[in-house]
Coordinates of C-alpha atoms and ligand atoms in Angstrom, one line a residue:
M1 CA 0.0 0.0 0.0
R2 CA 1.2 3.5 -0.7
A3 CA 1.2 5.8 2.2
P4 CA -1.5 8.5 1.9
R5 CA 0.0 11.9 1.4
L6 CA -2.8 14.3 0.7
R7 CA -1.4 17.6 1.9
H8 CA -4.3 19.4 0.4
V9 CA -7.5 17.5 0.6
T10 CA -10.1 18.2 -2.0
T11 CA -12.5 21.0 -1.5
A12 CA -15.3 18.6 -0.8
L13 CA -13.3 16.7 1.8
S14 CA -12.0 19.9 3.3
T15 CA -15.5 21.2 3.7
L16 CA -16.6 17.9 5.3
V17 CA -13.7 17.7 7.6
L18 CA -13.9 21.4 8.6
A19 CA -17.5 20.9 9.5
V20 CA -16.4 18.6 12.3
T21 CA -13.1 20.4 13.2
L22 CA -14.3 23.9 13.9
A23 CA -13.2 23.9 17.5
P24 CA -11.6 27.0 19.0
A25 CA -7.8 27.2 18.8
G26 CA -7.1 26.9 22.6
H27 CA -3.3 26.2 22.3
A28 CA 0.0 27.9 22.5
A29 CA 1.1 30.6 20.2
G30 CA 2.9 29.5 17.0
S31 CA 0.2 27.1 15.7
S32 CA -3.4 27.5 14.8
A33 CA -6.3 25.1 14.5
P34 CA -9.4 26.5 12.8
G35 CA -11.4 28.8 15.0
H36 CA -15.2 29.3 14.8
G37 CA -16.1 30.5 11.3
D38 CA -12.6 29.8 10.0
P39 CA -13.3 28.1 6.7
G40 CA -9.7 27.1 6.1
R41 CA -8.3 27.7 2.7
T42 CA -8.8 26.0 -0.6
P43 CA -5.3 25.2 -1.8
P44 CA -4.3 24.7 -5.4
A45 CA -4.6 21.2 -6.8
K46 CA -1.5 19.0 -7.1
V47 CA -0.4 18.8 -10.7
P48 CA 2.4 16.2 -11.2
T49 CA 3.3 17.3 -14.8
A50 CA 3.4 20.8 -16.3
V51 CA 4.7 21.6 -19.7
G52 CA 5.5 25.2 -20.8
Y53 CA 7.9 28.1 -21.1
G54 CA 9.4 30.9 -19.2
G55 CA 10.5 29.0 -16.1
A56 CA 9.5 25.9 -14.1
V57 CA 9.3 24.6 -10.5
S58 CA 8.8 21.1 -9.2
T59 CA 8.5 20.3 -5.5
V60 CA 6.5 17.9 -3.4
D61 CA 4.1 20.6 -2.3
P62 CA 1.8 23.0 -4.2
D63 CA 2.4 26.0 -1.8
A64 CA 6.1 25.6 -2.3
T65 CA 5.8 25.3 -6.0
R66 CA 3.6 28.3 -6.1
A67 CA 6.1 30.3 -4.1
G68 CA 8.8 29.4 -6.6
L69 CA 6.6 30.3 -9.6
E70 CA 5.7 33.6 -8.0
V71 CA 9.3 34.5 -7.7
L72 CA 9.9 33.6 -11.4
R73 CA 6.9 35.6 -12.5
R74 CA 8.2 38.7 -10.7
G75 CA 11.6 38.6 -12.3
G76 CA 13.5 36.3 -9.9
N77 CA 15.7 33.6 -11.3
A78 CA 16.1 29.9 -10.7
A79 CA 18.3 30.4 -7.6
D80 CA 15.8 33.0 -6.1
A81 CA 12.9 30.6 -6.8
A82 CA 14.8 27.6 -5.3
V83 CA 15.4 29.6 -2.0
A84 CA 11.8 30.8 -1.9
A85 CA 10.4 27.3 -2.5
A86 CA 12.8 25.7 0.0
A87 CA 11.7 28.3 2.6
A88 CA 8.1 27.5 1.9
L89 CA 8.8 23.8 2.3
G90 CA 10.2 24.7 5.8
V91 CA 6.6 25.8 6.5
T92 CA 4.6 23.0 4.9
E93 CA 7.1 20.2 5.2
P94 CA 8.7 21.2 8.6
Y95 CA 9.4 17.6 9.5
S96 CA 11.6 17.1 6.3
A97 CA 13.3 20.4 5.8
G98 CA 14.0 23.8 7.4
V99 CA 16.5 26.2 8.7
G100 CA 17.5 23.7 11.4
G101 CA 19.0 21.4 8.8
G102 CA 21.3 21.2 5.8
G103 CA 21.5 20.3 2.1
Y104 CA 23.2 20.5 -1.3
F105 CA 22.5 23.1 -3.9
V106 CA 23.6 22.4 -7.5
H107 CA 23.3 25.3 -10.0
Y108 CA 23.7 25.6 -13.8
D109 CA 24.7 29.1 -14.8
A110 CA 23.4 29.9 -18.3
A111 CA 25.7 32.9 -18.8
T112 CA 28.9 30.9 -18.3
G113 CA 27.7 27.4 -19.1
T114 CA 29.1 26.1 -15.8
V115 CA 27.7 24.0 -13.0
G116 CA 28.6 25.1 -9.4
T117 CA 27.6 23.6 -6.1
I118 CA 27.1 24.6 -2.5
D119 CA 27.7 22.0 0.2
G120 CA 25.5 23.2 3.1
R121 CA 25.8 20.0 5.0
E122 CA 25.5 20.1 8.8
T123 CA 28.8 19.7 10.6
A124 CA 29.8 18.0 13.9
P125 CA 30.5 20.4 16.7
A126 CA 34.2 21.1 17.3
G127 CA 33.9 19.5 20.7
M128 CA 32.1 16.3 19.6
P129 CA 34.2 13.4 20.8
T130 CA 34.8 10.4 18.6
D131 CA 33.0 8.3 21.3
A132 CA 30.0 10.6 21.3
F133 CA 27.6 7.7 20.5
I134 CA 28.7 5.8 23.6
D135 CA 26.6 6.4 26.7
P136 CA 29.1 7.6 29.4
A137 CA 26.8 6.3 32.1
T138 CA 27.0 2.7 30.9
G139 CA 30.0 2.6 28.5
A140 CA 27.7 0.9 26.0
P141 CA 26.5 2.4 22.7
Y142 CA 23.4 4.5 22.8
R143 CA 20.5 2.8 21.1
F144 CA 19.9 4.3 17.7
T145 CA 16.2 4.7 18.5
P146 CA 15.2 6.4 20.7
D147 CA 18.5 7.5 22.2
L148 CA 20.3 8.9 19.2
V149 CA 17.4 10.1 17.0
T150 CA 15.8 12.2 19.7
S151 CA 18.8 13.8 21.2
G152 CA 21.1 16.7 21.4
V153 CA 24.1 14.6 20.5
S154 CA 22.9 14.1 16.9
V155 CA 22.3 17.8 16.2
G156 CA 24.8 19.1 13.7
V157 CA 25.5 22.8 13.0
P158 CA 22.7 23.8 10.5
G159 CA 23.8 24.8 7.0
T160 CA 20.6 25.7 5.4
P161 CA 20.4 29.5 6.2
A162 CA 24.0 29.9 5.0
T163 CA 23.2 27.9 1.8
W164 CA 20.3 30.2 1.0
E165 CA 22.4 33.3 1.6
R166 CA 25.4 32.1 -0.4
A167 CA 23.2 30.8 -3.3
L168 CA 21.6 34.2 -3.6
E169 CA 24.9 36.1 -3.4
K170 CA 26.4 33.9 -6.0
W171 CA 23.6 33.4 -8.4
G172 CA 20.5 35.2 -7.4
R173 CA 18.9 38.5 -8.4
W174 CA 17.0 38.9 -5.2
D175 CA 18.2 39.3 -1.6
L176 CA 17.4 37.1 1.2
R177 CA 14.7 39.3 2.5
R178 CA 12.8 39.3 -0.8
A179 CA 13.3 35.6 -1.4
L180 CA 12.0 34.7 2.0
K181 CA 8.8 36.9 1.7
P182 CA 6.5 34.3 0.1
A183 CA 7.4 31.7 2.8
T184 CA 7.0 34.3 5.6
T185 CA 3.5 35.1 4.4
L186 CA 2.7 31.4 4.1
A187 CA 3.9 30.7 7.7
R188 CA 1.9 33.6 9.0
R189 CA -1.3 32.9 7.0
G190 CA -1.0 29.1 7.3
F191 CA -1.7 26.1 5.1
V192 CA -4.4 23.4 5.1
V193 CA -3.4 20.3 7.1
D194 CA -3.6 17.0 5.2
E195 CA -3.6 13.4 6.2
T196 CA 0.2 13.1 5.9
F197 CA 1.0 16.1 8.0
R198 CA -1.3 14.8 10.7
Q199 CA 0.0 11.3 10.4
Q200 CA 3.6 12.4 10.5
T201 CA 2.8 14.4 13.6
L202 CA 1.1 11.4 15.2
D203 CA 4.0 9.2 14.3
N204 CA 6.3 11.6 16.2
K205 CA 3.9 12.2 19.1
V206 CA 5.9 10.5 21.8
R207 CA 9.1 12.4 21.0
F208 CA 7.3 15.7 20.3
E209 CA 5.7 15.4 23.7
A210 CA 9.2 15.1 25.2
F211 CA 9.8 18.8 24.5
D212 CA 7.3 21.5 25.6
A213 CA 8.3 23.8 22.8
T214 CA 7.6 21.1 20.2
A215 CA 4.4 20.0 21.7
D216 CA 3.1 23.6 21.9
L217 CA 3.8 24.0 18.2
F218 CA 2.9 20.7 16.6
L219 CA 0.5 19.2 19.2
P220 CA -1.9 22.0 19.9
G221 CA -4.3 21.0 22.6
G222 CA -2.4 17.8 23.0
D223 CA -3.3 16.4 19.5
A224 CA -1.9 16.6 16.1
P225 CA -3.4 19.3 13.9
R226 CA -6.6 18.0 12.4
V227 CA -7.0 17.4 8.7
G228 CA -8.6 20.5 7.1
S229 CA -7.5 22.9 9.8
V230 CA -5.2 25.8 9.0
F231 CA -1.7 25.4 10.5
R232 CA 0.0 28.7 11.2
N233 CA 3.6 29.1 12.4
K234 CA 4.0 32.7 13.5
D235 CA 7.3 32.0 15.3
L236 CA 8.8 30.7 12.0
A237 CA 7.4 33.7 10.2
A238 CA 9.3 35.9 12.7
T239 CA 12.4 33.8 12.3
Y240 CA 12.3 34.2 8.5
D241 CA 11.6 37.9 8.9
S242 CA 14.6 38.4 11.2
I243 CA 16.9 36.4 8.8
G244 CA 15.6 38.4 5.9
R245 CA 16.2 41.7 7.6
H246 CA 19.6 41.0 9.2
G247 CA 21.0 38.2 7.1
T248 CA 22.1 34.9 8.5
R249 CA 24.0 36.6 11.4
A250 CA 20.6 36.7 13.0
F251 CA 20.8 32.9 13.0
Y252 CA 24.4 32.1 13.5
R253 CA 25.1 34.8 16.1
G254 CA 23.3 36.5 18.9
R255 CA 20.2 35.4 20.9
L256 CA 19.0 32.6 18.5
A257 CA 22.5 31.1 18.4
D258 CA 22.8 31.2 22.2
L259 CA 19.4 29.5 22.5
M260 CA 20.2 26.8 19.9
A261 CA 23.5 25.9 21.7
D262 CA 21.7 25.9 25.1
V263 CA 18.9 23.7 23.8
V264 CA 21.3 21.1 22.4
Q265 CA 23.6 21.1 25.5
H266 CA 20.7 21.1 27.9
P267 CA 17.7 19.5 26.1
R268 CA 14.5 21.1 27.4
T269 CA 12.6 17.9 28.1
S270 CA 9.1 18.0 29.5
D271 CA 8.7 16.8 33.1
D272 CA 6.8 13.6 32.2
T273 CA 8.9 12.2 29.3
S274 CA 10.6 8.9 29.8
L275 CA 12.9 9.4 26.7
P276 CA 16.6 9.6 27.6
V277 CA 17.5 12.5 25.2
P278 CA 21.3 12.6 25.5
A279 CA 22.8 16.1 25.5
G280 CA 25.0 17.3 22.7
H281 CA 28.0 19.4 22.0
L282 CA 26.9 22.4 19.9
T283 CA 28.3 25.7 20.9
T284 CA 27.9 29.3 19.8
T285 CA 31.4 29.1 18.4
D286 CA 30.3 26.2 16.2
L287 CA 27.4 28.3 14.9
R288 CA 29.5 31.4 14.4
D289 CA 32.2 29.4 12.5
Y290 CA 29.8 27.6 10.2
R291 CA 30.7 28.0 6.5
V292 CA 29.2 26.4 3.4
R293 CA 31.7 24.8 1.0
E294 CA 31.7 25.8 -2.6
Q295 CA 33.2 23.1 -4.7
A296 CA 33.4 21.7 -8.2
P297 CA 30.6 19.2 -9.0
T298 CA 31.3 15.6 -9.9
R299 CA 31.2 15.2 -13.7
I300 CA 31.0 12.1 -15.8
S301 CA 30.0 11.7 -19.4
Y302 CA 27.4 9.1 -20.1
R303 CA 26.3 8.3 -23.6
G304 CA 27.3 11.7 -24.9
L305 CA 25.7 13.6 -22.0
D306 CA 27.5 15.3 -19.1
V307 CA 26.1 14.3 -15.7
Y308 CA 26.9 16.7 -12.9
G309 CA 26.4 15.7 -9.2
M310 CA 27.3 16.6 -5.7
A311 CA 30.9 15.8 -4.7
P312 CA 31.7 14.5 -1.2
S313 CA 30.7 15.1 1.6
S314 CA 27.8 13.6 -0.3
S315 CA 28.3 10.2 -1.8
G316 CA 25.6 11.0 -4.3
G317 CA 27.8 12.3 -7.2
T318 CA 30.5 9.6 -6.9
T319 CA 28.1 6.7 -6.5
V320 CA 25.7 7.7 -9.3
G321 CA 28.7 8.6 -11.5
E322 CA 30.6 5.3 -10.9
A323 CA 27.5 3.2 -11.5
L324 CA 26.8 5.1 -14.8
N325 CA 30.4 4.6 -15.8
I326 CA 30.1 0.9 -15.1
L327 CA 26.9 0.7 -17.1
E328 CA 28.2 2.7 -20.1
G329 CA 30.0 -0.4 -21.4
S330 CA 26.7 -2.3 -21.9
D331 CA 24.2 -1.3 -24.5
L332 CA 21.2 -1.3 -22.1
G333 CA 18.8 0.0 -24.7
A334 CA 19.5 -3.0 -26.9
M335 CA 18.9 -5.6 -24.1
D336 CA 15.6 -6.9 -22.9
E337 CA 14.5 -5.1 -19.8
T338 CA 15.4 -7.9 -17.4
A339 CA 19.0 -8.0 -18.7
A340 CA 19.2 -4.2 -18.4
L341 CA 17.9 -4.2 -14.9
H342 CA 20.3 -7.0 -13.9
Q343 CA 23.2 -4.7 -15.1
Y344 CA 21.7 -1.9 -13.1
L345 CA 21.4 -4.0 -9.9
E346 CA 25.0 -5.2 -10.2
A347 CA 26.5 -1.8 -11.2
S348 CA 24.8 0.0 -8.3
S349 CA 25.9 -2.6 -5.8
L350 CA 29.5 -2.4 -7.0
A351 CA 29.4 1.4 -6.7
F352 CA 27.9 1.1 -3.2
A353 CA 30.7 -1.1 -2.1
D354 CA 33.2 1.6 -3.1
R355 CA 31.0 4.3 -1.4
G356 CA 31.2 2.4 1.9
R357 CA 34.9 1.9 1.6
Y358 CA 36.1 5.3 0.4
V359 CA 33.6 8.1 0.8
G360 CA 33.5 10.5 3.7
D361 CA 34.1 14.2 4.3
P362 CA 37.1 15.1 2.1
A363 CA 38.2 17.7 4.6
Y364 CA 39.0 14.8 7.0
V365 CA 39.6 11.7 4.8
D366 CA 41.3 11.2 1.5
V367 CA 38.4 10.5 -0.8
P368 CA 39.6 9.2 -4.2
T369 CA 36.9 11.0 -6.2
T370 CA 38.9 11.0 -9.4
D371 CA 39.6 7.3 -9.3
L372 CA 36.0 6.4 -8.4
L373 CA 34.9 8.4 -11.4
S374 CA 37.5 7.1 -13.8
D375 CA 36.4 5.2 -16.9
T376 CA 39.3 2.8 -16.5
Y377 CA 38.4 1.9 -13.0
A378 CA 34.7 1.5 -14.0
A379 CA 35.8 -0.8 -16.8
E380 CA 37.5 -3.1 -14.3
R381 CA 34.5 -3.1 -12.0
A382 CA 32.2 -3.8 -15.0
C383 CA 34.2 -7.0 -15.8
L384 CA 32.9 -8.5 -12.5
I385 CA 29.3 -8.5 -13.7
N386 CA 28.2 -11.9 -15.0
P387 CA 25.2 -11.4 -17.4
S388 CA 23.6 -14.7 -16.3
T389 CA 24.1 -14.8 -12.5
A390 CA 23.9 -12.2 -9.7
L391 CA 27.1 -11.7 -7.7
A392 CA 26.9 -12.8 -4.1
K393 CA 26.2 -9.7 -1.9
P394 CA 27.7 -7.8 -0.4
V395 CA 30.5 -7.5 -3.0
A396 CA 33.9 -6.2 -1.9
A397 CA 35.1 -2.7 -2.7
G398 CA 37.6 -2.4 -5.5
D399 CA 41.2 -1.2 -5.2
V400 CA 41.5 2.4 -6.3
T401 CA 45.3 2.3 -5.9
A402 CA 45.9 -0.3 -8.6
Y403 CA 43.7 -0.6 -11.6
D404 CA 44.3 -0.7 -15.3
G405 CA 40.9 -1.6 -16.8
V406 CA 41.9 -5.2 -17.5
C407 CA 39.6 -7.9 -16.3
A408 CA 41.1 -9.9 -13.5
G409 CA 39.7 -12.1 -10.8
G410 CA 36.4 -11.9 -9.1
T411 CA 35.0 -9.8 -6.3
G412 CA 35.6 -11.0 -2.8
A413 CA 33.1 -10.9 0.0
G414 CA 32.3 -7.3 1.1
E415 CA 31.2 -6.0 4.4
V416 CA 27.6 -5.5 5.5
E417 CA 27.1 -1.8 6.3
A418 CA 24.6 -0.7 8.8
D419 CA 22.2 1.6 7.0
T420 CA 20.6 4.0 9.4
E421 CA 19.8 6.8 7.0
N422 CA 16.2 7.8 7.0
I423 CA 13.5 8.4 4.4
S424 CA 12.7 12.0 5.1
T425 CA 14.2 15.0 3.2
T426 CA 12.9 16.8 0.2
H427 CA 14.1 17.7 -3.3
L428 CA 13.2 20.6 -5.5
T429 CA 14.1 21.6 -9.0
T430 CA 13.8 25.1 -10.6
A431 CA 14.6 26.7 -13.9
D432 CA 14.2 30.2 -15.3
R433 CA 13.6 32.0 -18.5
W434 CA 17.3 32.8 -18.9
G435 CA 18.2 29.1 -18.8
N436 CA 19.6 28.8 -15.3
V437 CA 18.7 25.6 -13.4
V438 CA 18.8 24.5 -9.8
A439 CA 18.6 21.0 -8.3
Y440 CA 18.5 21.3 -4.5
T441 CA 18.0 18.6 -1.9
L442 CA 17.6 19.6 1.7
T443 CA 16.8 17.8 5.0
I444 CA 16.7 17.7 8.7
E445 CA 17.4 13.9 8.5
Q446 CA 14.8 11.9 10.3
T447 CA 11.1 12.9 9.7
G448 CA 10.8 15.3 12.6
G449 CA 14.6 15.8 12.9
S450 CA 15.8 15.6 16.5
G451 CA 12.2 16.3 17.7
Q452 CA 13.4 19.6 19.3
V453 CA 11.8 22.8 18.3
V454 CA 13.9 25.9 19.2
P455 CA 11.5 27.6 21.7
G456 CA 9.8 30.6 20.2
H457 CA 11.4 30.2 16.8
G458 CA 9.1 27.7 15.0
F459 CA 11.7 25.2 13.5
L460 CA 13.1 21.8 14.4
L461 CA 16.7 21.0 14.9
N462 CA 18.2 18.3 12.7
N463 CA 19.5 14.9 13.9
E464 CA 21.9 14.7 10.9
L465 CA 24.9 13.4 12.9
T466 CA 23.1 10.0 13.0
D467 CA 24.4 9.8 9.4
F468 CA 27.9 9.1 10.8
S469 CA 28.7 5.4 11.3
T470 CA 27.3 4.6 14.7
V471 CA 30.2 2.2 15.5
F472 CA 33.6 4.0 15.6
D473 CA 36.2 2.3 13.4
P474 CA 39.4 4.3 12.6
A475 CA 39.5 2.8 9.1
D476 CA 35.9 3.9 8.3
P477 CA 35.8 7.1 6.2
N478 CA 32.5 8.0 7.8
R479 CA 33.7 7.7 11.4
I480 CA 32.8 10.5 13.8
Q481 CA 35.4 13.3 13.9
P482 CA 34.9 16.7 15.5
G483 CA 34.0 19.4 12.9
K484 CA 33.4 16.8 10.2
R485 CA 30.4 16.4 7.9
P486 CA 28.6 13.1 8.0
R487 CA 28.5 11.3 4.6
S488 CA 25.3 12.0 2.8
S489 CA 23.4 10.3 -0.1
M490 CA 21.7 13.4 -1.4
S491 CA 22.1 13.4 -5.2
P492 CA 20.9 16.6 -6.8
T493 CA 21.8 16.1 -10.4
I494 CA 22.0 18.2 -13.6
V495 CA 22.5 16.6 -17.0
L496 CA 23.8 18.7 -19.9
R497 CA 23.6 17.8 -23.6
D498 CA 26.0 19.8 -25.8
G499 CA 26.6 22.1 -22.8
K500 CA 22.9 23.0 -22.4
P501 CA 20.5 21.7 -19.7
F502 CA 18.8 18.4 -20.6
L503 CA 17.6 17.2 -17.2
A504 CA 17.6 18.2 -13.6
L505 CA 16.5 15.9 -10.9
G506 CA 16.8 14.5 -7.3
S507 CA 14.9 12.8 -4.6
P508 CA 14.7 12.2 -0.8
G509 CA 15.1 8.7 0.7
G510 CA 18.3 8.3 2.6
S511 CA 20.7 5.9 0.7
T512 CA 17.8 5.0 -1.7
I513 CA 18.2 8.6 -3.1
I514 CA 21.2 7.3 -5.1
T515 CA 19.3 4.4 -6.7
T516 CA 16.2 6.5 -7.3
V517 CA 18.3 9.1 -9.3
L518 CA 20.2 6.3 -11.1
Q519 CA 17.1 4.4 -12.0
M520 CA 15.4 7.5 -13.3
L521 CA 18.4 8.4 -15.5
L522 CA 18.5 4.9 -16.9
N523 CA 14.7 4.9 -17.5
R524 CA 15.0 8.2 -19.4
I525 CA 18.3 7.8 -21.2
D526 CA 18.5 4.1 -21.9
L527 CA 15.1 2.5 -21.6
G528 CA 13.1 4.8 -23.8
M529 CA 10.8 6.3 -21.2
S530 CA 9.6 9.9 -21.2
I531 CA 10.5 11.8 -18.1
E532 CA 6.9 11.3 -16.7
E533 CA 7.2 7.6 -17.2
A534 CA 10.8 7.6 -15.8
I535 CA 9.6 9.1 -12.5
A536 CA 6.5 7.0 -12.2
A537 CA 8.1 3.6 -13.0
P538 CA 8.4 1.1 -10.1
R539 CA 11.7 1.3 -8.2
T540 CA 14.2 -1.1 -6.8
S541 CA 17.1 0.0 -4.6
P542 CA 20.2 -2.2 -5.0
R543 CA 22.7 -1.1 -2.3
N544 CA 25.0 -4.1 -2.1
T545 CA 22.9 -6.1 0.3
A546 CA 21.7 -9.7 0.0
N547 CA 18.1 -8.5 0.0
V548 CA 17.2 -5.8 -2.5
T549 CA 14.5 -3.4 -1.3
S550 CA 12.0 -3.0 -4.0
E551 CA 8.5 -1.5 -4.5
P552 CA 5.8 -4.2 -4.7
A553 CA 4.9 -3.1 -8.2
F554 CA 8.6 -3.7 -9.2
I555 CA 8.5 -7.2 -7.6
D556 CA 5.2 -8.0 -9.4
E557 CA 6.7 -7.0 -12.7
F558 CA 10.3 -8.2 -12.6
G559 CA 10.5 -10.4 -9.5
P560 CA 10.3 -13.8 -11.2
A561 CA 12.8 -13.0 -14.0
L562 CA 15.3 -11.3 -11.7
S563 CA 15.0 -14.0 -9.0
A564 CA 15.9 -16.5 -11.7
L565 CA 19.2 -14.6 -12.1
G566 CA 19.8 -14.8 -8.3
H567 CA 18.5 -11.5 -7.0
R568 CA 16.5 -11.5 -3.8
L569 CA 13.9 -8.7 -4.0
V570 CA 12.1 -7.8 -0.8
P571 CA 9.3 -5.3 -0.4
A572 CA 10.2 -1.8 0.7
G573 CA 8.8 -0.6 4.0
D574 CA 10.5 1.1 6.9
A575 CA 9.5 0.4 10.4
F576 CA 8.6 4.1 11.0
T577 CA 6.0 4.7 8.3
S578 CA 5.6 1.3 6.7
A579 CA 5.6 3.1 3.4
A580 CA 6.2 0.6 0.6
E581 CA 7.5 3.2 -1.7
I582 CA 11.0 4.5 -2.6
G583 CA 11.8 8.1 -3.1
A584 CA 9.7 11.2 -3.9
A585 CA 11.5 12.7 -6.9
T586 CA 11.1 15.9 -8.8
A587 CA 12.6 16.8 -12.2
I588 CA 12.6 19.2 -15.1
E589 CA 13.4 18.2 -18.6
F590 CA 14.5 20.8 -21.2
G591 CA 13.3 20.5 -24.8
R592 CA 13.7 22.6 -27.8
H593 CA 13.0 26.3 -28.0
G594 CA 12.8 26.8 -24.3
R595 CA 10.2 24.2 -23.6
M596 CA 10.3 22.8 -20.1
T597 CA 8.6 19.7 -18.7
A598 CA 8.4 19.9 -14.9
V599 CA 7.5 16.6 -13.3
A600 CA 6.8 15.4 -9.7
E601 CA 5.6 12.1 -8.4
P602 CA 2.1 11.2 -9.7
E603 CA 1.5 8.9 -6.6
R604 CA 4.3 8.4 -4.2
R605 CA 3.8 10.3 -1.0
G606 CA 0.5 11.4 -2.3
G607 CA 2.0 13.1 -5.4
G608 CA 4.0 16.3 -5.9
A609 CA 3.4 19.6 -7.6
A610 CA 4.9 20.7 -10.9
G611 CA 4.4 24.1 -12.4
V612 CA 5.5 26.3 -15.3
V613 CA 5.4 30.1 -15.7
R614 CA 3.6 29.9 -19.1
R615 CA 1.7 26.8 -20.0
R616 CA 2.2 25.2 -23.4
Ligands
LIG701 N1 20.4 12.2 5.9 C1 20.2 11.7 4.6 C2 21.4 12.1 3.7 O1 22.0 13.1 3.9 C3 19.0 12.1 4.0 C4 17.8 11.7 4.7 C5 16.7 11.3 3.9 O2 16.7 11.4 2.7 O3 15.7 11.0 4.4 O4 21.7 11.4 2.8

């Protein structure tokens, strides 16, 4: 079953639900249920595909897409629209994204024909010890859930406000104040609560109740906001307003910074919670010293296209890139679909083995990005694939220090990696009339982040540091180190054809992000699908494990044939949401004469919202 995700219920349903939910607000400032006579709002419908000209936006949410389109219509460019849409998602998708988290911003500049990136990943505090995930009281590791996920110890220094500021400075036409305006208004006026927002709140109820500030905001009157009610976040509006007026120093310095550090070091738990909530290490100095990293994107060529992705600290660019390089040696388009999918399953697992062995924050570990993206290295990895039998998983990582592209030997047994990445996060894609393009993925890690709202400020702090390996191993590139960025899987991707944009895409989904992006690229480039078909097609997520997490529809269609080759497909579904779906992508494809096709999920997570400035 797909998880329902109807952010904006239909008018008829809204009316029906509102008829039974018109109770007085009666809860703390910062949120709002419908009062007497409050009819709620009728939101725009979700449109998963939009074709047209003059600019395009695709996000998971109609209010966010509308915010981005409003910016484009008023003369803003793709970077301005991306920041506006991201800030709007901080209002309507506060459990997936917001100023308390981080992300990766990939930008194509039409004037120069270049792709640039901003790494706005959260960082470990300078005082975070390498044994931070060991409980000092017992000497034993904290449990992942609930100890680490609802904690101060997993809160990294947020990078999102700095990302927005830098993206606008580098590429925008608007300043932060103007770009944050639509989201500020949205936070103040509110949005209509849907089933998913209510359900995500209920899923988090126990940990939200552990903090008075969180319960006051997201559990007004002790319950999750009701479907059809209008949810307002005046505290967040004030936070955006302050950042807009004063710049990000209003976030990284001063009273808000003092408060964030204090909340992390001394979690403000409610009197009656039984959750342990280990304290963290964030200081005002960490906040003051936070800087985004501007770095070259990863780039590989694939079937005549140039594929640009996010370099480490994300593993997205290297893993997608390596897998594509491995696949380039096979003519997938000429194979039957089972044979092509077999190649994909194997290439992705081989690339994941290397991701685990080699990728971490390059400021702390030596990441062999060039080797991982070398065609010669890929040729040697590709030799390991047997067209008639699946390799035993996990496969071993390759040796990046000695390769010559010549086939030799087999793959040894690899290591099973604990995968604790979550399925939250959000991706948005924007493009403007001048030809600039943005692919931006942002997150607070777990749905609901660390569970801690910064009192009076309307946003959740992330728990991104759970993306570090939880068991410390000095040989592990993703081990905890003070000041380091945990390895990400976020894969915002821009594909150029003859130097001009062809595709921009990305997805949430923890480590399944990489396979979602990869599979969409293969669907579109090799398997003859349109971009709408490529995003809708059933997914499987080969990540070098014996069991390959797959959507039920994928198993129905390809299970028997792939099982015959030795693949073990198992239905997707995480313990937290039991969602049997993988990813929630958005994309824009660029056609001739300025034509843009913006696409979002037609069904997953209730569908997304695509829009263009001028319809076809
Ligand atoms: N923390 C994950 C990452 O950086 C993203 C979480 C998610 O997609 O849910 O890769």
